Amino acid sequence: MIVPSQIKMIEKVIDSSGNVFIDLGYSPDEAAILQMRADLMTNLRKFIKANSLTQAKAAGILGVSQSRVSDLL
């Protein structure tokens, strides 16, 4: 009987292009848009946290509804 500790796993490591969306097969144009959106959402989360904002206060600053901020986060 073979036990899991006896099984040798072979891992294939592929270098990243620097954009995970390209690595996932998106076209360069679509990948650039998706990366930009991901960066914007990261910066939005950091801004809200750094300023200790509630979703409602962030919504007021951004001029959107609280539910939209919730959707984005």
GROMACS .gro file of C-alpha atoms in nm, residues 4-66:
model
   63
    4PRO     CA    1   0.073   0.991   0.079
    5SER     CA    2   0.419   1.054   0.223
    6GLN     CA    3   0.563   0.812  -0.034
    7ILE     CA    4   0.416   0.993  -0.334
    8LYS     CA    5   0.655   1.232  -0.501
    9MET     CA    6   0.484   1.539  -0.644
   10ILE     CA    7   0.629   1.710  -0.948
   11GLU     CA    8   0.560   2.081  -0.963
   12LYS     CA    9   0.588   2.286  -1.277
   13VAL     CA   10   0.678   2.647  -1.205
   14ILE     CA   11   0.612   2.907  -1.469
   15ASP     CA   12   0.752   3.258  -1.442
   16SER     CA   13   0.488   3.529  -1.420
   17SER     CA   14   0.453   3.790  -1.688
   18GLY     CA   15   0.396   4.045  -1.412
   19ASN     CA   16   0.022   4.060  -1.483
   20VAL     CA   17  -0.183   3.771  -1.345
   21PHE     CA   18  -0.460   3.838  -1.597
   22ILE     CA   19  -0.225   3.781  -1.891
   23ASP     CA   20  -0.106   3.465  -1.717
   24LEU     CA   21  -0.471   3.354  -1.699
   25GLY     CA   22  -0.508   3.395  -2.076
   26TYR     CA   23  -0.675   3.733  -2.115
   27SER     CA   24  -0.577   3.947  -2.412
   28PRO     CA   25  -0.319   4.217  -2.333
   29ASP     CA   26  -0.584   4.492  -2.363
   30GLU     CA   27  -0.833   4.317  -2.135
   31ALA     CA   28  -0.556   4.221  -1.892
   32ALA     CA   29  -0.446   4.584  -1.865
   33ILE     CA   30  -0.802   4.695  -1.785
   34LEU     CA   31  -0.849   4.419  -1.527
   35GLN     CA   32  -0.515   4.502  -1.363
   36MET     CA   33  -0.608   4.871  -1.349
   37ARG     CA   34  -0.942   4.786  -1.185
   38ALA     CA   35  -0.770   4.559  -0.932
   39ASP     CA   36  -0.521   4.835  -0.849
   40LEU     CA   37  -0.803   5.089  -0.806
   41MET     CA   38  -0.991   4.858  -0.568
   42THR     CA   39  -0.673   4.796  -0.367
   43ASN     CA   40  -0.615   5.170  -0.337
   44LEU     CA   41  -0.979   5.230  -0.242
   45ARG     CA   42  -0.958   4.972   0.039
   46LYS     CA   43  -0.632   5.127   0.163
   47PHE     CA   44  -0.783   5.479   0.155
   48ILE     CA   45  -1.092   5.372   0.350
   49LYS     CA   46  -0.882   5.188   0.609
   50ALA     CA   47  -0.619   5.464   0.644
   51ASN     CA   48  -0.892   5.721   0.707
   52SER     CA   49  -1.099   5.492   0.932
   53LEU     CA   50  -1.404   5.552   0.714
   54THR     CA   51  -1.729   5.366   0.736
   55GLN     CA   52  -1.880   5.254   0.407
   56ALA     CA   53  -2.140   5.528   0.447
   57LYS     CA   54  -1.875   5.801   0.493
   58ALA     CA   55  -1.672   5.666   0.201
   59ALA     CA   56  -1.987   5.668  -0.012
   60GLY     CA   57  -2.046   6.034   0.072
   61ILE     CA   58  -1.690   6.125  -0.027
   62LEU     CA   59  -1.713   5.927  -0.351
   63GLY     CA   60  -2.064   6.045  -0.436
   64VAL     CA   61  -2.209   5.695  -0.458
   65SER     CA   62  -2.442   5.488  -0.243
   66GLN     CA   63  -2.322   5.288   0.055
   0.00000   0.00000   0.00000
